[in-house]
Short mmCIF file of C-alpha atoms and ligand atoms in Angstrom, two decimals:
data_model
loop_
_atom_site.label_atom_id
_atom_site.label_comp_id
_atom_site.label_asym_id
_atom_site.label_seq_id
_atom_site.Cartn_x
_atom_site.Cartn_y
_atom_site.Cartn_z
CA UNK A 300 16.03 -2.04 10.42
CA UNK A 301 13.46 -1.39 12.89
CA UNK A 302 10.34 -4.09 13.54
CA UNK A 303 7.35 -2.62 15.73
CA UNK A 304 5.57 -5.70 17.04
CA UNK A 305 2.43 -5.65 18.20
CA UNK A 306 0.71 -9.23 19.90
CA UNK A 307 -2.42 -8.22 20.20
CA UNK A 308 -5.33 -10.09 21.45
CA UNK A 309 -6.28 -13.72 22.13
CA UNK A 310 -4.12 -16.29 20.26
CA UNK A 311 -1.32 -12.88 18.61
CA UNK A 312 0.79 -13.11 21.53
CA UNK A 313 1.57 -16.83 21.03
CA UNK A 314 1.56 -16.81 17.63
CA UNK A 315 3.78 -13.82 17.57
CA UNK A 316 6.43 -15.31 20.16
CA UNK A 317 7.05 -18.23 17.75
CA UNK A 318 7.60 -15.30 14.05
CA UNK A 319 9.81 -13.49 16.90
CA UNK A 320 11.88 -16.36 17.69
CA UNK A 321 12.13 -16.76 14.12
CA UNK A 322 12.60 -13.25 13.06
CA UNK A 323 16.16 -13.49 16.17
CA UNK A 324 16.97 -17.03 14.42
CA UNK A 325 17.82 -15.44 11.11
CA UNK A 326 20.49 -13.42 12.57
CA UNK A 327 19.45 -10.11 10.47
CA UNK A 328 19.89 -7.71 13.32
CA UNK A 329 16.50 -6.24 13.07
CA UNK A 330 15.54 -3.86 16.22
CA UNK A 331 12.40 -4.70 17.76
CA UNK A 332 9.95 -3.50 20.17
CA UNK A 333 6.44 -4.41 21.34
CA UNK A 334 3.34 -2.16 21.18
CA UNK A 335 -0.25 -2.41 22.11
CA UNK A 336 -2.67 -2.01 19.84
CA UNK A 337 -7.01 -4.00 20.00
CA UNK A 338 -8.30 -5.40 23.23
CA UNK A 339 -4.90 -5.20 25.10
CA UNK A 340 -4.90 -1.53 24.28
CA UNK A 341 -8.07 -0.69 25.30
CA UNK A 342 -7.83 -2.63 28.37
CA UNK A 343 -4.65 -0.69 29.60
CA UNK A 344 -4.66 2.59 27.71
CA UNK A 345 -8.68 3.19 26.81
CA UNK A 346 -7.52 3.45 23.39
CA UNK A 347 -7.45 0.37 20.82
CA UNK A 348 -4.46 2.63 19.03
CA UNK A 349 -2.66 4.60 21.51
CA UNK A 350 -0.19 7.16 21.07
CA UNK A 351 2.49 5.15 21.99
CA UNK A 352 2.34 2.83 19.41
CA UNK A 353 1.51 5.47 16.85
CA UNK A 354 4.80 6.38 17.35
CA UNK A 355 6.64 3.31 16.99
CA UNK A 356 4.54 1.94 13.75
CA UNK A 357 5.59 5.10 12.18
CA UNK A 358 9.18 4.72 13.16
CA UNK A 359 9.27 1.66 12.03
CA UNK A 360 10.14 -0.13 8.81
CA UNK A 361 7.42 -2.88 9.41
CA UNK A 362 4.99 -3.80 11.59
CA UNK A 363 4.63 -7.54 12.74
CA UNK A 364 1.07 -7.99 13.90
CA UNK A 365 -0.43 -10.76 16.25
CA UNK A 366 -4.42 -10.60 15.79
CA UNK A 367 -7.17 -8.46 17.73
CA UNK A 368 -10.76 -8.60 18.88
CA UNK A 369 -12.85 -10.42 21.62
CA UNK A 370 -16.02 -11.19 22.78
CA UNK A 371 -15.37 -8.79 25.84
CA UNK A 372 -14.78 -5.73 23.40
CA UNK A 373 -17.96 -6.36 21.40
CA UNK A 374 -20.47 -3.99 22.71
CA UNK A 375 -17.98 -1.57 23.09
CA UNK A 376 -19.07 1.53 21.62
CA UNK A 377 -16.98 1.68 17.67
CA UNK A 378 -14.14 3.74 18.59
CA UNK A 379 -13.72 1.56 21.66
CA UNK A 380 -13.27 -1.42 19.53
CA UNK A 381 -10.37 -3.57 18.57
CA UNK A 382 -11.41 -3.55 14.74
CA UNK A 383 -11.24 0.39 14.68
CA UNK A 384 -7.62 -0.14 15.98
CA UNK A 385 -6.74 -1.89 13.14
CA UNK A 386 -8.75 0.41 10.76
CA UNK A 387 -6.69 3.58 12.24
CA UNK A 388 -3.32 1.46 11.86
CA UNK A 389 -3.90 1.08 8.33
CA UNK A 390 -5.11 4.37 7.44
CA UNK A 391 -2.95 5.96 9.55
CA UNK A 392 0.42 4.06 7.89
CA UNK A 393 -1.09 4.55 4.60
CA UNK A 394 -1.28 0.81 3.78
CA UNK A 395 -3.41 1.11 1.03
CA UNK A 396 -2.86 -2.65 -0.60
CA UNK A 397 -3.08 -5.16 1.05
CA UNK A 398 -1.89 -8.56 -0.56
CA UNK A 399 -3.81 -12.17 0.64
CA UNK A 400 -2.28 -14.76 -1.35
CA UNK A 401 -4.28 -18.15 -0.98
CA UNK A 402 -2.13 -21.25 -1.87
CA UNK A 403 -2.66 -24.92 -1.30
CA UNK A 404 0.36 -27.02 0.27
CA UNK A 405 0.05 -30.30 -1.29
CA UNK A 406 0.54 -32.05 2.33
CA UNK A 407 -2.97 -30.58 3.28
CA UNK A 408 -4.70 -31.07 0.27
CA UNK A 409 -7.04 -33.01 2.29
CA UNK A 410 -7.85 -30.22 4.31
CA UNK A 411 -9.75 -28.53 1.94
CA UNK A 412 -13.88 -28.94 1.55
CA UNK A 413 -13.34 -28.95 -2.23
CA UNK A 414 -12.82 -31.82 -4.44
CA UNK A 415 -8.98 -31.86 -4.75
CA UNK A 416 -8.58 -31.85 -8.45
CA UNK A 417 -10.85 -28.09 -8.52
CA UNK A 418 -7.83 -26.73 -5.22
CA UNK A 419 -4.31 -29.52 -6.21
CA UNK A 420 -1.67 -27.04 -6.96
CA UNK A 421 -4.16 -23.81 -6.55
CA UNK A 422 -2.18 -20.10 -6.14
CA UNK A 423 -3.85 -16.88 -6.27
CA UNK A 424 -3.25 -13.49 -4.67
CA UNK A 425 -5.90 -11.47 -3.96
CA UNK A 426 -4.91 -7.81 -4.29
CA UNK A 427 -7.32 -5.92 -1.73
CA UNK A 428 -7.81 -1.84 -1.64
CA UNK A 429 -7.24 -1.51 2.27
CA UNK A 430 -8.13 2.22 3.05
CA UNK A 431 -10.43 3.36 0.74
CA UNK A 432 -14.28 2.41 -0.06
CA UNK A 433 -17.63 2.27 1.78
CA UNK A 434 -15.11 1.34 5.04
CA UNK A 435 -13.99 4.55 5.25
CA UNK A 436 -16.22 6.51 3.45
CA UNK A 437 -18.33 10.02 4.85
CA UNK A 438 -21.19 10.19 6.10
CA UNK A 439 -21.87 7.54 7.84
CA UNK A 440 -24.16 6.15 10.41
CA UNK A 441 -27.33 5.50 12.58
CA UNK A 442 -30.13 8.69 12.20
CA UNK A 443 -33.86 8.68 12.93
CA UNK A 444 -35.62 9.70 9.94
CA UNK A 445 -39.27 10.03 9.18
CA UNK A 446 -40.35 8.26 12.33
CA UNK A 447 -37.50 5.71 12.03
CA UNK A 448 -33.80 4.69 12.30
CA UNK A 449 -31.85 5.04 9.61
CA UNK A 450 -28.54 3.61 8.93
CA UNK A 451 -25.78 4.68 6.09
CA UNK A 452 -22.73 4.17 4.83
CA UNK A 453 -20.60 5.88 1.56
CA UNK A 454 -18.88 3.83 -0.84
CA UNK A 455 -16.52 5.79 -2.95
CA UNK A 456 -13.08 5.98 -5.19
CA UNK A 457 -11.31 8.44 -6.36
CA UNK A 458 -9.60 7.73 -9.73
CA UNK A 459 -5.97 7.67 -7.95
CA UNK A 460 -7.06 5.36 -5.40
CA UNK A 461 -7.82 3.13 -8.11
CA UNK A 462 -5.07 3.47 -10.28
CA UNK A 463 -2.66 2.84 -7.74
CA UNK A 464 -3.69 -0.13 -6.40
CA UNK A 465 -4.51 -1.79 -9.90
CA UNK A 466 -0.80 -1.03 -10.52
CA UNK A 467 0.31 -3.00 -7.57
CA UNK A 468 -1.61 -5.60 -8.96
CA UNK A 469 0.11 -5.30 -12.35
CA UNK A 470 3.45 -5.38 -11.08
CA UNK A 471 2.44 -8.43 -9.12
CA UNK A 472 1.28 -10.33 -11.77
CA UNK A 473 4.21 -10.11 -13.86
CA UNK A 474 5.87 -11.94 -11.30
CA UNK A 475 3.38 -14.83 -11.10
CA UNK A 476 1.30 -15.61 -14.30
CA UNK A 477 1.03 -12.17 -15.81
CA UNK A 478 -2.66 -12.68 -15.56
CA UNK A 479 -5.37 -9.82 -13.53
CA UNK A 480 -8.80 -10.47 -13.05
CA UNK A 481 -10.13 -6.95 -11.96
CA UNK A 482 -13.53 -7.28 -9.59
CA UNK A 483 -16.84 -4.94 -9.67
CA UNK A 484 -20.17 -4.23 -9.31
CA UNK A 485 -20.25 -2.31 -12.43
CA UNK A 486 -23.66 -3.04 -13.90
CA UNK A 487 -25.78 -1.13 -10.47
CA UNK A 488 -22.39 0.77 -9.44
CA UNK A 489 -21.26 3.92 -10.08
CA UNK A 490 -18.23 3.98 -8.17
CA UNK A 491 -17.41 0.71 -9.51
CA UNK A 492 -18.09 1.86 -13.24
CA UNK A 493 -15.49 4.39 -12.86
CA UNK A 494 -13.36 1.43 -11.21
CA UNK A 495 -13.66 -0.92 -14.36
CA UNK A 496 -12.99 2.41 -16.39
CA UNK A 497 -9.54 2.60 -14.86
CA UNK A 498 -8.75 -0.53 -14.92
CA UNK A 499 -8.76 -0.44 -18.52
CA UNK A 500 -6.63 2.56 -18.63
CA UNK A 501 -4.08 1.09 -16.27
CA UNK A 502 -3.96 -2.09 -18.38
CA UNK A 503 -2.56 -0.42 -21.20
CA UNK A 504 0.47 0.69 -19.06
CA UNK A 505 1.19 -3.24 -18.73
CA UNK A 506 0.55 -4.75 -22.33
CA UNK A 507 2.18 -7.97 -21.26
CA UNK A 508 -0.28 -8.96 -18.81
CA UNK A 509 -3.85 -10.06 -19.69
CA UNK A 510 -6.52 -7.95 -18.09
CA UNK A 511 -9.69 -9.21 -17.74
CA UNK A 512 -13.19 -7.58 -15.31
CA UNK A 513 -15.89 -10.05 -13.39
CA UNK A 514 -18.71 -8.75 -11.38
CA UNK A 515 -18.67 -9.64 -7.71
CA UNK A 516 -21.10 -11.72 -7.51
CA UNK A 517 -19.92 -14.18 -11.00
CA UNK A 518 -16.22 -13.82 -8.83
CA UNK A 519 -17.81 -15.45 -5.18
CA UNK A 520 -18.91 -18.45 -7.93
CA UNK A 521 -16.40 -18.56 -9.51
CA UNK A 522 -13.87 -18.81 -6.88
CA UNK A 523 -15.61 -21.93 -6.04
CA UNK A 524 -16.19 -23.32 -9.30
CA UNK A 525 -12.79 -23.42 -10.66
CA UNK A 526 -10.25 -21.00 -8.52
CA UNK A 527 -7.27 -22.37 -10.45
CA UNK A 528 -8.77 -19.80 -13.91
CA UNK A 529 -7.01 -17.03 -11.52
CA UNK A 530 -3.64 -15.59 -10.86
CA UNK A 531 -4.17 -12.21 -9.73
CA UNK A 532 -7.38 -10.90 -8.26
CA UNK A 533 -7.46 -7.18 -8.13
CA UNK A 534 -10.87 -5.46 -5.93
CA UNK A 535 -12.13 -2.46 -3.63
CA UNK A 536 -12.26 -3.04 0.04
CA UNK A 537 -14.82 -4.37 0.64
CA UNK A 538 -15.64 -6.67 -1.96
CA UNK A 539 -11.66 -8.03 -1.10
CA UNK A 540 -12.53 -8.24 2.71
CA UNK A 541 -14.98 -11.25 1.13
CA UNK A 542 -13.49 -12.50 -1.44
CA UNK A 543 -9.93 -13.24 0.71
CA UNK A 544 -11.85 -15.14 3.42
CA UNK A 545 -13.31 -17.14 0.45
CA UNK A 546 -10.36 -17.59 -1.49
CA UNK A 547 -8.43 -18.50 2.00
CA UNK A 548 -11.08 -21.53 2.62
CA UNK A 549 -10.31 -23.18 -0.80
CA UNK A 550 -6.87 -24.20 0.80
CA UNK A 551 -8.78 -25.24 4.40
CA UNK A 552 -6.53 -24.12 6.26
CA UNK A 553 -6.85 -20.51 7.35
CA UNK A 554 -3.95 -21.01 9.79
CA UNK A 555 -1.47 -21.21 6.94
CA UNK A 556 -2.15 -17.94 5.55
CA UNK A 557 -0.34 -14.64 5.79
CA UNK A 558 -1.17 -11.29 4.79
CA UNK A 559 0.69 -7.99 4.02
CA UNK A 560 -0.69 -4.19 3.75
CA UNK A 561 1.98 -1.82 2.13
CA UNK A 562 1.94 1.40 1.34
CA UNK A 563 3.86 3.71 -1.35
CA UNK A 564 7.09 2.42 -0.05
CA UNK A 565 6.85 -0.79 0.57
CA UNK A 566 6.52 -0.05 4.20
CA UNK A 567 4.17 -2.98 5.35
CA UNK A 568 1.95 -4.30 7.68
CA UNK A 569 1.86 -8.08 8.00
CA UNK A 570 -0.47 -10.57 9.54
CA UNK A 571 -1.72 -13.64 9.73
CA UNK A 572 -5.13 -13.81 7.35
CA UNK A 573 -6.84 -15.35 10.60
CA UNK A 574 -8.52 -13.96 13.63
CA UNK A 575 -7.51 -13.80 17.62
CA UNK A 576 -9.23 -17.29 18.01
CA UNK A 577 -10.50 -16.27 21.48
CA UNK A 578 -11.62 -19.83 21.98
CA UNK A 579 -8.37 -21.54 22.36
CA UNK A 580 -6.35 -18.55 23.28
CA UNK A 581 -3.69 -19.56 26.59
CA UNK A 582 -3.67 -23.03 25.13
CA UNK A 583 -0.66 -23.19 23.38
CA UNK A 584 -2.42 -25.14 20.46
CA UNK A 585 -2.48 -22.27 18.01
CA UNK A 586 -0.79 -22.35 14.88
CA UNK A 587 2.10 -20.28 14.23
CA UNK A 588 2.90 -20.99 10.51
CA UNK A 589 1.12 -18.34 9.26
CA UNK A 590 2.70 -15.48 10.85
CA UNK A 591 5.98 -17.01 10.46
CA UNK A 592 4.68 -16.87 6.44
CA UNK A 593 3.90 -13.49 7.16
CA UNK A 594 7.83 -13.00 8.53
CA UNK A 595 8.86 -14.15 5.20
CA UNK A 596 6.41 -11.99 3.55
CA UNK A 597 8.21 -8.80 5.23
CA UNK A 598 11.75 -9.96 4.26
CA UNK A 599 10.12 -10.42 0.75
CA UNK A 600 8.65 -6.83 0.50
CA UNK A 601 10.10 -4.39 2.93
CA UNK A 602 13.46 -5.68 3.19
CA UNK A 603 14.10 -6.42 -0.22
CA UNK A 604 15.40 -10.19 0.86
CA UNK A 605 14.17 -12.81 -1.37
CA UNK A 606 16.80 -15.36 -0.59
CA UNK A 607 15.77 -14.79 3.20
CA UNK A 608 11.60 -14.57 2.74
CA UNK A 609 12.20 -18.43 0.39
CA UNK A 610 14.53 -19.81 3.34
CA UNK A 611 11.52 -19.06 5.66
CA UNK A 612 8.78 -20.80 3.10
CA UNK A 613 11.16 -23.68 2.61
CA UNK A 614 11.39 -24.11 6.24
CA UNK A 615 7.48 -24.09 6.58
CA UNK A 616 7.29 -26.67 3.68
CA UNK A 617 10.11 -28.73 5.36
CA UNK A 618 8.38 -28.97 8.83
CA UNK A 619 5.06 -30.33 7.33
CA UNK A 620 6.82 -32.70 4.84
CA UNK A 621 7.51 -33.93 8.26
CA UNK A 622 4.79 -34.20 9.33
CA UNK A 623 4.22 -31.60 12.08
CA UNK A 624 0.68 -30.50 12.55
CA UNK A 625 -0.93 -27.56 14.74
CA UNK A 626 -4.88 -29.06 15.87
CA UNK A 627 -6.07 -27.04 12.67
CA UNK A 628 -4.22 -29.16 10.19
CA UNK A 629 -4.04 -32.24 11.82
CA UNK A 630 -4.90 -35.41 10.34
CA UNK A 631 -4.27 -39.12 10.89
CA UNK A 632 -0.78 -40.44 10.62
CA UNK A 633 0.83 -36.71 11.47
CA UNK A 634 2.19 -35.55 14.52
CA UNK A 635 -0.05 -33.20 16.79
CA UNK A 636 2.20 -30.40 18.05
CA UNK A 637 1.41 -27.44 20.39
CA UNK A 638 2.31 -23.75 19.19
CA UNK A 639 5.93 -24.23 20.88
CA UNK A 640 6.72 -27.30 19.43
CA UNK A 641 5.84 -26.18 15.88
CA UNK A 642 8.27 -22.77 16.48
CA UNK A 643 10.52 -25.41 17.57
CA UNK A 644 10.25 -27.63 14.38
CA UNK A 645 10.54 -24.35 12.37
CA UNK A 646 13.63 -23.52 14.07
CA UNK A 647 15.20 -26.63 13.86
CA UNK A 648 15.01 -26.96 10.05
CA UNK A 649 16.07 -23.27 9.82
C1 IPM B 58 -9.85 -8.34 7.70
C2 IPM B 58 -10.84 -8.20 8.84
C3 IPM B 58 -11.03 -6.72 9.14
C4 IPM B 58 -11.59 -6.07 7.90
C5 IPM B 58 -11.91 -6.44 10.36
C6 IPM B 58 -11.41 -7.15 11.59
C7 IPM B 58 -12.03 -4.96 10.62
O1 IPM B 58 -12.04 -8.84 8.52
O2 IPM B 58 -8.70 -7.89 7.86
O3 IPM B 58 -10.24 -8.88 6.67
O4 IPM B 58 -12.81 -6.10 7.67
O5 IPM B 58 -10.80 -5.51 7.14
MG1 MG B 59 -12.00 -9.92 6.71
#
């Protein structure tokens, strides 16, 4: 069992160090080696997804992923920037779902914007198409037409793309609530038209779970209103790049949620939901709970070890029932610990 890790930029390597220490803790006798892959990358290899760690990520059986991106990358020109890194990985892998579940831990219900009886006991998964869609759709770009720039991008589907991800949906749901909420643009769409269409066809392969469509825009409102009407939320890639940093700011706290991208196999991806945090990178103040979730989400889905993925959640659970807090989550009466110390809680309750 072979784990390519790759640190990344800003706060990853910290936050990785901690899932690391974890992943050793658990005695599971997973291989692993470090790659480069964003800023890092480009700094030593002029290339934000070098050869090198092409190879490993495709040897692999999972990929543990820090964060990338910077303000020194940012005027980079595309292909020189950390973001098309990540873009390649997933493509590349074939990690064409991508799973963002948002859940609130009652110990930071406070740390939420919303009134906590809309977010108290609030658990959705947000089922995201990762490689398909206007992201990665041809043409594309920045032309000067009749006397002035033009920019343009393609969104498109094919009916596999669709039916494949709505299935992983599906077969997520009937391990939760048995409950999908499938998200377009249907009524000025095309591509989404045919998206809804499908949907509907794949729903009859699952008659046990309810299916039910909302535009885009109704979802952002909805998610808001009252996010505890969903279980499953099933959308394109873009429309799910939104939606998940939405869904992840009911709970407040962004640093307590992981992420995993799989493809046919359950081969996966898995990373924090939140960015490199340039701004208190070196600190040691960075919260590490999220990619150890994400540690538990890879036992979960590419190793096929429940008991060991629920021993990791439990853990997490255990260290903020007592009372350990990263800056992010902190609040009066808890106990303010650095990046180390919280790896260090984590591994003492494990
Ligand atoms: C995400 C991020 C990426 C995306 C960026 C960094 C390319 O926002 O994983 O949601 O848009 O997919
Ligand atoms: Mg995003």
């Amino acid at each position: 069992m072979k784990i390519c890790v790759l640190p990344g930029d800003g706060i990853g390597p910290e936050i990785t160090a901690e899932a690391v220490r974890v992943l050793k803790a658990l005695d599971l006798k997973f291989e692993m080696e470090e790659a480069l892959l964003g800023g890092c990358a480009i700094d030593a290899a002029n290339d934000p997804f070098p050869p090198a760690t092409q190879k490993l990520a495709k040897e692999a059986d999972a990929v543990l992923l820090g964060a990338v991106g910077g303000p020194q990358w940012d005027n980079n020109p595309r292909e020189l920037r950390p973001e098309s890194g990540l873009l390649r990985i997933r493509k590349d892998l074939g990690l064409f779902a991508n799973l963002r579940p948002a859940i609130l831990y009652p110990e930071l219900a406070n740390a939420s914007t919303l009134k906590p009886e809309v977010v108290a006991g609030l658990d959705i998964l947000i089922v995201r198409e990762l490689t398909g869609d206007i992201y990665f759709g041809q043409p594309r770009g920045i032309e000067f037409k009749n006397g002035e720039r033009f920019g343009f991008n393609t969104m498109h589907y094919t009916e596999s793309e669709i039916r494949r991800i709505l299935r992983v949906a599906f077969a997520a749901a009937r391990k939760r609530n048995k409950r999908v909420c499938s998200v377009d643009k249907m009524n000025v769409l095309e591509c989404t038209q045919l998206w809804r269409d499908v949907a509907k066809e794949v729903g009859k392969e699952y008659p046990d779970v309810e299916l039910s469509h909302m535009l885009v825009d109704n979802a952002a409102m909805q998610l808001v209103k009252n996010p505890k009407q969903f279980d499953v939320m099933v959308t394109g890639n873009m429309f799910g790049d939104i939606l998940s940093d939405e869904a992840s700011m009911l709970t407040g706290s962004i640093g307590m949620l992981p992420s995993a991208s799989l493809d046919a196999n359950n081969k996966g991806l898995y990373e924090p939901s939140h960015g490199s945090a340039p701004d208190i990178a070196g600190k040691g103040v960075a919260n590490p709970l999220a990619t150890i979730l994400s540690v538990a989400m890879m036992l979960r889905y590419t190793f096929a070890n429940e008991a060991a993925a629920l021993r990791v959640e439990a853990v997490v659970k255990k260290v903020l029932a007592q009372g350990f807090r990263t800056g992010d989550i902190y609040e009066a009466g808890t106990r303010r610990v650095g990046t180390k110390e919280m790896g260090d809680a984590v591994l003492a309750a494990l």
